[in-house]
PDB file of C-alpha atoms in Angstrom:
ATOM      1  CA  MET A1320      70.689 101.674 223.866  1.00  0.00           C
ATOM      2  CA  ASN A1321      68.532 104.022 225.995  1.00  0.00           C
ATOM      3  CA  GLY A1322      68.046 107.733 225.445  1.00  0.00           C
ATOM      4  CA  ASN A1323      70.626 108.871 227.998  1.00  0.00           C
ATOM      5  CA  ARG A1324      73.301 106.643 226.478  1.00  0.00           C
ATOM      6  CA  ILE A1325      72.494 107.951 222.991  1.00  0.00           C
ATOM      7  CA  LYS A1326      72.876 111.540 224.178  1.00  0.00           C
ATOM      8  CA  ALA A1327      76.138 110.705 225.961  1.00  0.00           C
ATOM      9  CA  ALA A1328      77.498 109.056 222.814  1.00  0.00           C
ATOM     10  CA  ALA A1329      76.510 112.062 220.709  1.00  0.00           C
ATOM     11  CA  ARG A1330      78.350 114.388 223.064  1.00  0.00           C
ATOM     12  CA  ARG A1331      81.473 112.239 222.848  1.00  0.00           C
ATOM     13  CA  TRP A1332      81.623 111.711 219.093  1.00  0.00           C
ATOM     14  CA  LEU A1333      79.874 114.638 217.412  1.00  0.00           C
ATOM     15  CA  PRO A1334      81.209 118.211 217.221  1.00  0.00           C
ATOM     16  CA  GLY A1335      79.504 120.575 219.642  1.00  0.00           C
ATOM     17  CA  SER A1336      78.163 122.758 216.842  1.00  0.00           C
ATOM     18  CA  LEU A1337      76.539 119.730 215.182  1.00  0.00           C
ATOM     19  CA  VAL A1338      74.973 118.596 218.455  1.00  0.00           C
ATOM     20  CA  ALA A1339      73.537 122.089 218.959  1.00  0.00           C
ATOM     21  CA  TRP A1340      72.164 122.095 215.396  1.00  0.00           C
ATOM     22  CA  LEU A1341      70.541 118.672 215.902  1.00  0.00           C
ATOM     23  CA  LYS A1342      68.951 119.811 219.145  1.00  0.00           C
ATOM     24  CA  ARG A1343      67.455 122.840 217.443  1.00  0.00           C
ATOM     25  CA  ARG A1344      66.136 120.730 214.565  1.00  0.00           C
ATOM     26  CA  LEU A1345      64.618 118.201 216.966  1.00  0.00           C
ATOM     27  CA  GLY A1346      63.111 120.816 219.231  1.00  0.00           C
ATOM     28  CA  MET A1347      65.257 119.791 222.200  1.00  0.00           C
ATOM     29  CA  PRO A1348      65.963 122.460 224.848  1.00  0.00           C
ATOM     30  CA  ALA A1349      69.425 123.997 224.799  1.00  0.00           C
ATOM     31  CA  SER A1350      71.696 123.277 227.754  1.00  0.00           C
ATOM     32  CA  HIS A1351      71.623 126.000 230.431  1.00  0.00           C
ATOM     33  CA  TRP A1352      75.430 125.850 230.653  1.00  0.00           C
ATOM     34  CA  GLU A1353      77.790 124.734 227.902  1.00  0.00           C
ATOM     35  CA  TYR A1354      81.529 124.746 227.272  1.00  0.00           C
ATOM     36  CA  VAL A1355      82.749 127.269 224.667  1.00  0.00           C
ATOM     37  CA  ALA A1356      86.553 127.365 224.523  1.00  0.00           C
ATOM     38  CA  ARG A1357      89.762 127.575 226.512  1.00  0.00           C
ATOM     39  CA  GLY A1358      90.103 131.293 225.861  1.00  0.00           C
ATOM     40  CA  TRP A1359      87.756 134.240 225.389  1.00  0.00           C
ATOM     41  CA  PRO A1360      86.437 134.106 221.801  1.00  0.00           C
ATOM     42  CA  ALA A1361      87.070 137.212 219.738  1.00  0.00           C
ATOM     43  CA  ARG A1362      84.080 139.210 218.494  1.00  0.00           C
ATOM     44  CA  ASP A1363      81.553 136.865 220.070  1.00  0.00           C
ATOM     45  CA  PRO A1364      78.166 138.652 220.250  1.00  0.00           C
ATOM     46  CA  ARG A1365      77.346 136.740 223.431  1.00  0.00           C
ATOM     47  CA  ALA A1366      79.915 138.878 225.254  1.00  0.00           C
ATOM     48  CA  ALA A1367      77.238 141.617 225.217  1.00  0.00           C
ATOM     49  CA  GLY A1368      74.411 139.315 226.255  1.00  0.00           C
ATOM     50  CA  TRP A1369      73.701 141.160 229.506  1.00  0.00           C
ATOM     51  CA  ALA A1370      72.752 144.253 227.501  1.00  0.00           C
ATOM     52  CA  HIS A1371      69.654 142.572 226.058  1.00  0.00           C
ATOM     53  CA  PRO A1372      66.494 144.512 227.054  1.00  0.00           C
ATOM     54  CA  SER A1373      64.885 141.394 228.533  1.00  0.00           C
ATOM     55  CA  VAL A1374      67.488 141.485 231.339  1.00  0.00           C
ATOM     56  CA  ALA A1375      66.461 144.889 232.693  1.00  0.00           C
ATOM     57  CA  ALA A1376      62.793 144.012 232.222  1.00  0.00           C
ATOM     58  CA  ALA A1377      63.076 140.795 234.224  1.00  0.00           C
ATOM     59  CA  LEU A1378      65.058 142.464 237.015  1.00  0.00           C
ATOM     60  CA  GLN A1379      62.601 145.333 237.332  1.00  0.00           C
ATOM     61  CA  GLN A1380      59.588 143.021 237.198  1.00  0.00           C
ATOM     62  CA  ASN A1381      60.881 141.014 240.168  1.00  0.00           C
ATOM     63  CA  TRP A1382      61.989 144.025 242.197  1.00  0.00           C
ATOM     64  CA  PRO A1383      58.783 144.678 244.220  1.00  0.00           C
ATOM     65  CA  ALA A1384      58.681 141.105 245.546  1.00  0.00           C
ATOM     66  CA  TYR A1385      62.401 141.187 246.283  1.00  0.00           C
ATOM     67  CA  ALA A1386      62.230 144.548 248.066  1.00  0.00           C
ATOM     68  CA  SER A1387      59.245 143.558 250.213  1.00  0.00           C
ATOM     69  CA  ILE A1388      61.163 140.569 251.581  1.00  0.00           C
ATOM     70  CA  VAL A1389      64.495 142.337 252.087  1.00  0.00           C
ATOM     71  CA  THR A1390      62.919 145.250 253.957  1.00  0.00           C
ATOM     72  CA  GLY A1391      60.786 142.937 256.116  1.00  0.00           C
ATOM     73  CA  THR A1392      61.667 140.244 258.635  1.00  0.00           C
ATOM     74  CA  ALA A1393      61.618 137.110 256.465  1.00  0.00           C
ATOM     75  CA  PRO A1394      64.773 135.017 255.960  1.00  0.00           C
ATOM     76  CA  LEU A1395      66.995 136.472 253.249  1.00  0.00           C
ATOM     77  CA  GLY A1396      67.270 133.223 251.320  1.00  0.00           C
ATOM     78  CA  LEU A1397      66.097 134.669 248.021  1.00  0.00           C
ATOM     79  CA  TRP A1398      67.456 135.251 244.545  1.00  0.00           C
ATOM     80  CA  PRO A1399      66.784 138.498 242.649  1.00  0.00           C
ATOM     81  CA  LEU A1400      65.123 136.615 239.794  1.00  0.00           C
ATOM     82  CA  ALA A1401      63.213 134.212 242.040  1.00  0.00           C
ATOM     83  CA  PRO A1402      62.260 136.196 245.162  1.00  0.00           C
ATOM     84  CA  ALA A1403      59.426 133.831 246.066  1.00  0.00           C
ATOM     85  CA  ALA A1404      61.838 130.906 246.479  1.00  0.00           C
ATOM     86  CA  ARG A1405      63.558 129.954 249.728  1.00  0.00           C
ATOM     87  CA  ASP A1406      67.084 128.684 249.287  1.00  0.00           C
ATOM     88  CA  GLU A1407      69.876 127.989 251.783  1.00  0.00           C
ATOM     89  CA  LEU A1408      72.523 128.880 249.191  1.00  0.00           C
ATOM     90  CA  ALA A1409      70.999 132.303 248.642  1.00  0.00           C
ATOM     91  CA  HIS A1410      70.722 132.800 252.403  1.00  0.00           C
ATOM     92  CA  ASN A1411      74.407 131.926 252.785  1.00  0.00           C
ATOM     93  CA  LEU A1412      75.361 134.503 250.157  1.00  0.00           C
ATOM     94  CA  MET A1413      73.345 137.230 251.833  1.00  0.00           C
ATOM     95  CA  MET A1414      74.679 136.469 255.314  1.00  0.00           C
ATOM     96  CA  THR A1415      78.218 136.364 253.941  1.00  0.00           C
ATOM     97  CA  PHE A1416      77.650 139.806 252.446  1.00  0.00           C
ATOM     98  CA  GLY A1417      76.397 141.009 255.825  1.00  0.00           C
ATOM     99  CA  TYR A1418      79.566 139.707 257.499  1.00  0.00           C
ATOM    100  CA  VAL A1419      81.811 141.427 254.954  1.00  0.00           C
ATOM    101  CA  LEU A1420      79.865 144.656 255.265  1.00  0.00           C
ATOM    102  CA  ALA A1421      80.160 144.556 259.058  1.00  0.00           C
ATOM    103  CA  ARG A1422      83.870 143.772 258.858  1.00  0.00           C
ATOM    104  CA  ALA A1423      84.527 146.640 256.469  1.00  0.00           C
ATOM    105  CA  GLY A1424      82.327 149.022 258.449  1.00  0.00           C
ATOM    106  CA  HIS A1425      83.700 148.171 261.901  1.00  0.00           C
ATOM    107  CA  GLY A1426      84.488 151.343 263.831  1.00  0.00           C
ATOM    108  CA  ARG A1427      83.088 153.560 261.094  1.00  0.00           C
ATOM    109  CA  GLU A1428      80.062 155.788 260.928  1.00  0.00           C
ATOM    110  CA  ARG A1429      80.110 155.876 257.139  1.00  0.00           C
ATOM    111  CA  LEU A1430      81.231 153.288 254.590  1.00  0.00           C
ATOM    112  CA  SER A1431      81.916 153.877 250.900  1.00  0.00           C
ATOM    113  CA  VAL A1432      81.116 150.901 248.657  1.00  0.00           C
ATOM    114  CA  LEU A1433      81.613 150.249 244.962  1.00  0.00           C
ATOM    115  CA  ASP A1434      79.352 147.421 243.799  1.00  0.00           C
ATOM    116  CA  TRP A1435      80.889 146.521 240.425  1.00  0.00           C
ATOM    117  CA  GLY A1436      78.265 144.672 238.400  1.00  0.00           C
ATOM    118  CA  GLY A1437      75.632 145.615 240.979  1.00  0.00           C
ATOM    119  CA  SER A1438      72.683 145.429 238.580  1.00  0.00           C
ATOM    120  CA  ILE A1439      69.744 147.497 239.843  1.00  0.00           C
ATOM    121  CA  GLY A1440      70.802 147.569 243.473  1.00  0.00           C
ATOM    122  CA  HIS A1441      69.807 144.279 245.081  1.00  0.00           C
ATOM    123  CA  TYR A1442      72.786 144.291 247.423  1.00  0.00           C
ATOM    124  CA  ALA A1443      72.500 148.031 248.008  1.00  0.00           C
ATOM    125  CA  LEU A1444      69.022 147.496 249.436  1.00  0.00           C
ATOM    126  CA  ALA A1445      70.252 144.515 251.456  1.00  0.00           C
ATOM    127  CA  ALA A1446      73.108 146.586 252.890  1.00  0.00           C
ATOM    128  CA  GLN A1447      70.650 149.208 254.127  1.00  0.00           C
ATOM    129  CA  ALA A1448      68.495 146.521 255.721  1.00  0.00           C
ATOM    130  CA  LEU A1449      71.327 144.525 257.305  1.00  0.00           C
ATOM    131  CA  LEU A1450      73.213 147.479 258.797  1.00  0.00           C
ATOM    132  CA  PRO A1451      70.737 150.363 259.128  1.00  0.00           C
ATOM    133  CA  GLU A1452      72.958 152.140 261.663  1.00  0.00           C
ATOM    134  CA  LEU A1453      75.780 152.499 259.124  1.00  0.00           C
ATOM    135  CA  ALA A1454      75.650 155.422 256.701  1.00  0.00           C
ATOM    136  CA  LEU A1455      76.401 154.166 253.210  1.00  0.00           C
ATOM    137  CA  ASP A1456      77.984 155.943 250.268  1.00  0.00           C
ATOM    138  CA  TYR A1457      76.956 153.322 247.693  1.00  0.00           C
ATOM    139  CA  THR A1458      77.950 153.351 244.023  1.00  0.00           C
ATOM    140  CA  ILE A1459      76.944 150.798 241.388  1.00  0.00           C
ATOM    141  CA  ARG A1460      78.897 150.265 238.206  1.00  0.00           C
ATOM    142  CA  ASP A1461      76.995 148.354 235.560  1.00  0.00           C
ATOM    143  CA  LEU A1462      75.853 148.498 231.961  1.00  0.00           C
ATOM    144  CA  PRO A1463      74.223 151.749 230.798  1.00  0.00           C
ATOM    145  CA  GLU A1464      71.192 149.663 229.780  1.00  0.00           C
ATOM    146  CA  LEU A1465      70.414 149.145 233.488  1.00  0.00           C
ATOM    147  CA  ARG A1466      70.631 152.797 234.515  1.00  0.00           C
ATOM    148  CA  ALA A1467      66.949 153.620 234.027  1.00  0.00           C
ATOM    149  CA  ALA A1468      65.841 150.503 235.891  1.00  0.00           C
ATOM    150  CA  LEU A1469      68.096 151.361 238.850  1.00  0.00           C
ATOM    151  CA  ALA A1470      66.836 154.943 238.949  1.00  0.00           C
ATOM    152  CA  ALA A1471      63.262 153.664 239.026  1.00  0.00           C
ATOM    153  CA  VAL A1472      63.759 151.447 242.069  1.00  0.00           C
ATOM    154  CA  GLN A1473      66.751 152.963 243.899  1.00  0.00           C
ATOM    155  CA  PRO A1474      67.018 156.678 243.109  1.00  0.00           C
ATOM    156  CA  GLY A1475      69.350 157.278 246.070  1.00  0.00           C
ATOM    157  CA  VAL A1476      72.090 154.997 244.774  1.00  0.00           C
ATOM    158  CA  THR A1477      74.820 156.465 242.581  1.00  0.00           C
ATOM    159  CA  PHE A1478      75.165 154.835 239.167  1.00  0.00           C
ATOM    160  CA  ALA A1479      78.504 154.855 237.333  1.00  0.00           C
ATOM    161  CA  PRO A1480      78.061 154.147 233.595  1.00  0.00           C
ATOM    162  CA  SER A1481      81.776 153.484 232.989  1.00  0.00           C
ATOM    163  CA  ASP A1482      84.831 152.161 234.788  1.00  0.00           C
ATOM    164  CA  GLU A1483      86.468 155.556 234.363  1.00  0.00           C
ATOM    165  CA  ALA A1484      83.640 157.179 236.320  1.00  0.00           C
ATOM    166  CA  ALA A1485      83.476 154.452 238.935  1.00  0.00           C
ATOM    167  CA  LEU A1486      87.212 154.243 239.562  1.00  0.00           C
ATOM    168  CA  SER A1487      87.953 157.958 239.590  1.00  0.00           C
ATOM    169  CA  ARG A1488      88.047 157.569 243.389  1.00  0.00           C
ATOM    170  CA  GLN A1489      88.761 154.902 246.000  1.00  0.00           C
ATOM    171  CA  TYR A1490      86.272 153.075 248.227  1.00  0.00           C
ATOM    172  CA  ASP A1491      86.474 151.448 251.631  1.00  0.00           C
ATOM    173  CA  LEU A1492      85.020 148.285 250.086  1.00  0.00           C
ATOM    174  CA  VAL A1493      84.961 147.164 246.476  1.00  0.00           C
ATOM    175  CA  PHE A1494      82.384 144.407 246.113  1.00  0.00           C
ATOM    176  CA  VAL A1495      81.987 142.174 243.040  1.00  0.00           C
ATOM    177  CA  SER A1496      79.338 139.448 243.035  1.00  0.00           C
ATOM    178  CA  ASN A1497      78.684 137.179 240.042  1.00  0.00           C
ATOM    179  CA  ALA A1498      80.316 139.676 237.721  1.00  0.00           C
ATOM    180  CA  ILE A1499      84.080 139.452 237.256  1.00  0.00           C
ATOM    181  CA  GLN A1500      83.714 136.294 235.155  1.00  0.00           C
ATOM    182  CA  TYR A1501      82.021 138.386 232.441  1.00  0.00           C
ATOM    183  CA  ALA A1502      85.081 140.608 231.949  1.00  0.00           C
ATOM    184  CA  PRO A1503      86.967 139.527 228.794  1.00  0.00           C
ATOM    185  CA  ASP A1504      90.298 140.694 230.258  1.00  0.00           C
ATOM    186  CA  TRP A1505      89.789 139.643 233.870  1.00  0.00           C
ATOM    187  CA  ARG A1506      93.388 140.349 234.862  1.00  0.00           C
ATOM    188  CA  ALA A1507      93.200 143.993 233.801  1.00  0.00           C
ATOM    189  CA  GLN A1508      89.754 144.345 235.356  1.00  0.00           C
ATOM    190  CA  THR A1509      90.730 142.927 238.751  1.00  0.00           C
ATOM    191  CA  THR A1510      93.875 145.074 238.716  1.00  0.00           C
ATOM    192  CA  ALA A1511      91.751 148.197 238.242  1.00  0.00           C
ATOM    193  CA  LEU A1512      89.263 147.122 240.906  1.00  0.00           C
ATOM    194  CA  ALA A1513      92.024 146.376 243.396  1.00  0.00           C
ATOM    195  CA  ALA A1514      93.445 149.848 242.820  1.00  0.00           C
ATOM    196  CA  GLY A1515      90.006 151.266 243.671  1.00  0.00           C
ATOM    197  CA  ALA A1516      89.857 149.420 246.996  1.00  0.00           C
ATOM    198  CA  ARG A1517      91.225 151.561 249.808  1.00  0.00           C
ATOM    199  CA  HIS A1518      90.985 148.669 252.269  1.00  0.00           C
ATOM    200  CA  TRP A1519      88.806 145.718 251.222  1.00  0.00           C
ATOM    201  CA  LEU A1520      88.083 143.783 248.024  1.00  0.00           C
ATOM    202  CA  PHE A1521      85.383 141.100 248.077  1.00  0.00           C
ATOM    203  CA  LEU A1522      84.923 138.890 245.021  1.00  0.00           C
ATOM    204  CA  THR A1523      82.170 136.297 245.277  1.00  0.00           C
ATOM    205  CA  CYS A1524      79.998 133.940 243.218  1.00  0.00           C
ATOM    206  CA  ILE A1525      83.064 133.151 241.141  1.00  0.00           C
ATOM    207  CA  PRO A1526      83.117 129.839 239.226  1.00  0.00           C
ATOM    208  CA  VAL A1527      86.470 128.134 239.766  1.00  0.00           C
ATOM    209  CA  VAL A1528      88.156 124.831 238.992  1.00  0.00           C
ATOM    210  CA  ARG A1529      91.259 123.346 240.586  1.00  0.00           C
ATOM    211  CA  ARG A1530      92.685 120.817 238.111  1.00  0.00           C
ATOM    212  CA  SER A1531      91.896 121.502 234.467  1.00  0.00           C
ATOM    213  CA  GLY A1532      92.785 125.181 234.005  1.00  0.00           C
ATOM    214  CA  GLY A1533      90.437 128.024 233.131  1.00  0.00           C
ATOM    215  CA  PHE A1534      87.957 128.056 230.262  1.00  0.00           C
ATOM    216  CA  VAL A1535      84.896 129.866 228.900  1.00  0.00           C
ATOM    217  CA  ILE A1536      81.259 128.744 229.087  1.00  0.00           C
ATOM    218  CA  VAL A1537      77.951 130.070 227.829  1.00  0.00           C
ATOM    219  CA  GLN A1538      74.836 130.495 229.981  1.00  0.00           C
ATOM    220  CA  ARG A1539      71.282 130.557 228.624  1.00  0.00           C
ATOM    221  CA  PRO A1540      68.984 132.042 231.293  1.00  0.00           C
ATOM    222  CA  TYR A1541      65.752 131.313 229.437  1.00  0.00           C
ATOM    223  CA  ALA A1542      64.093 129.971 232.589  1.00  0.00           C
ATOM    224  CA  TYR A1543      64.300 133.477 234.089  1.00  0.00           C
ATOM    225  CA  ASP A1544      62.498 135.167 231.167  1.00  0.00           C
ATOM    226  CA  MET A1545      65.758 136.494 229.755  1.00  0.00           C
ATOM    227  CA  ARG A1546      65.818 135.936 226.004  1.00  0.00           C
ATOM    228  CA  THR A1547      69.564 136.135 225.721  1.00  0.00           C
ATOM    229  CA  GLU A1548      72.752 134.197 226.360  1.00  0.00           C
ATOM    230  CA  TYR A1549      76.148 135.291 227.610  1.00  0.00           C
ATOM    231  CA  ILE A1550      79.647 133.912 227.938  1.00  0.00           C
ATOM    232  CA  SER A1551      81.798 133.927 231.056  1.00  0.00           C
ATOM    233  CA  TRP A1552      85.040 132.655 232.462  1.00  0.00           C
ATOM    234  CA  VAL A1553      85.497 129.668 234.710  1.00  0.00           C
ATOM    235  CA  PHE A1554      88.722 130.507 236.552  1.00  0.00           C
ATOM    236  CA  ASP A1555      91.673 128.426 237.527  1.00  0.00           C
ATOM    237  CA  ARG A1556      91.473 129.006 241.278  1.00  0.00           C
ATOM    238  CA  GLY A1557      95.199 129.053 241.923  1.00  0.00           C
ATOM    239  CA  GLU A1558      95.881 131.393 239.019  1.00  0.00           C
ATOM    240  CA  LEU A1559      93.194 133.833 240.151  1.00  0.00           C
ATOM    241  CA  LEU A1560      94.408 133.958 243.755  1.00  0.00           C
ATOM    242  CA  ALA A1561      98.045 134.308 242.736  1.00  0.00           C
ATOM    243  CA  HIS A1562      97.103 137.266 240.546  1.00  0.00           C
ATOM    244  CA  LEU A1563      95.129 138.965 243.346  1.00  0.00           C
ATOM    245  CA  GLU A1564      97.841 138.456 245.929  1.00  0.00           C
ATOM    246  CA  GLY A1565     100.357 139.802 243.414  1.00  0.00           C
ATOM    247  CA  LEU A1566      98.417 143.073 243.505  1.00  0.00           C
ATOM    248  CA  GLY A1567      99.379 143.601 247.141  1.00  0.00           C
ATOM    249  CA  LEU A1568      96.218 142.069 248.604  1.00  0.00           C
ATOM    250  CA  THR A1569      96.067 139.559 251.452  1.00  0.00           C
ATOM    251  CA  LEU A1570      93.480 136.784 251.458  1.00  0.00           C
ATOM    252  CA  VAL A1571      91.527 137.044 254.719  1.00  0.00           C
ATOM    253  CA  ARG A1572      88.667 134.568 254.298  1.00  0.00           C
ATOM    254  CA  GLU A1573      87.295 132.156 251.710  1.00  0.00           C
ATOM    255  CA  PHE A1574      83.599 131.365 251.282  1.00  0.00           C
ATOM    256  CA  LEU A1575      81.320 128.843 249.704  1.00  0.00           C
ATOM    257  CA  ALA A1576      79.301 130.931 247.283  1.00  0.00           C
ATOM    258  CA  GLY A1577      76.772 128.847 245.390  1.00  0.00           C
ATOM    259  CA  GLY A1578      76.243 125.520 243.719  1.00  0.00           C
ATOM    260  CA  PRO A1579      78.245 123.665 241.066  1.00  0.00           C
ATOM    261  CA  ILE A1580      78.237 124.368 237.328  1.00  0.00           C
ATOM    262  CA  ASP A1581      78.217 121.162 235.323  1.00  0.00           C
ATOM    263  CA  ALA A1582      78.553 122.751 231.892  1.00  0.00           C
ATOM    264  CA  ARG A1583      78.009 120.406 228.967  1.00  0.00           C
ATOM    265  CA  GLY A1584      81.355 119.480 227.416  1.00  0.00           C
ATOM    266  CA  ALA A1585      83.466 121.213 230.086  1.00  0.00           C
ATOM    267  CA  PRO A1586      86.635 119.498 231.324  1.00  0.00           C
ATOM    268  CA  GLU A1587      85.682 119.911 234.997  1.00  0.00           C
ATOM    269  CA  ILE A1588      82.678 120.781 237.150  1.00  0.00           C
ATOM    270  CA  ALA A1589      83.100 124.302 238.501  1.00  0.00           C
ATOM    271  CA  GLN A1590      82.333 125.415 242.033  1.00  0.00           C
ATOM    272  CA  HIS A1591      81.264 128.902 243.112  1.00  0.00           C
ATOM    273  CA  GLU A1592      83.570 130.451 245.695  1.00  0.00           C
ATOM    274  CA  GLY A1593      84.189 133.838 247.287  1.00  0.00           C
ATOM    275  CA  PHE A1594      87.327 135.613 248.482  1.00  0.00           C
ATOM    276  CA  LEU A1595      87.671 138.502 250.914  1.00  0.00           C
ATOM    277  CA  LEU A1596      90.972 140.336 250.571  1.00  0.00           C
ATOM    278  CA  ARG A1597      92.426 143.446 252.149  1.00  0.00           C
ATOM    279  CA  ARG A1598      95.075 145.886 251.074  1.00  0.00           C
ATOM    280  CA  ASP A1599      97.508 145.266 253.922  1.00  0.00           C
ATOM    281  CA  SER A1600      98.199 142.431 256.343  1.00  0.00           C
ATOM    282  CA  GLY A1601      97.847 144.563 259.447  1.00  0.00           C
ATOM    283  CA  SER A1602      94.810 146.121 261.079  1.00  0.00           C
ATOM    284  CA  VAL A1603      92.406 148.127 258.965  1.00  0.00           C
ATOM    285  CA  THR A1604      91.454 151.558 260.242  1.00  0.00           C
TER     286      THR A1604
END
């Protein structure tokens, strides 16, 4: 029996916790993605994994290279944590964001945007570069641990340290990229975000499955110099869309939004997708 077959057999017959323990004892690298449970685990410390100080440090360290590319003329096929790379998936995400921004800003001189989970302003800088003629009122809602890093690189962007502060007003566009899956109560969170969207809600980089139902996975971003791990939802696509449309939103366009997630032990390979929705089915003014 070769090594791959041994590992496959271990995954089938041994409990996940025992496999993880064996890997640690043998010095084997932990899986980048791994299945956790069907539902959000209570009191799991990994739910606060994004607050680890290595996250802000890694984001700030990569900012100068990222900003030099975004404000120049090079293709925008870059990831915040790997700005030197060139990737068609990343380029697709950035061009999709540009399309959504243009759609929301059509006929306007000024556009208000809430970037929920906007980190230290990667998309805020991209918005300024992609549509320099459009005046932006840009607000980022993210963890308080990222506030100082955002102020250091983007002092002109408003930072909201809480949902109460962020959603005390409405915005022309509420934008959520690679973030809603980290909300323990995603239904309540999307309901609040939809209420904050005067016209448009854009959710993207969302891991979804179509057959097996939703579940929770853990990600270990060690390759990006983040010494942490965090849990997130993989959504049942139909359930998510039914919930959003039940909030009075109309699905306008779907997008491909990244590569697959083949989490160890998961019942189905997830795909990243994006959804642009608007508050009414008629024209937006």
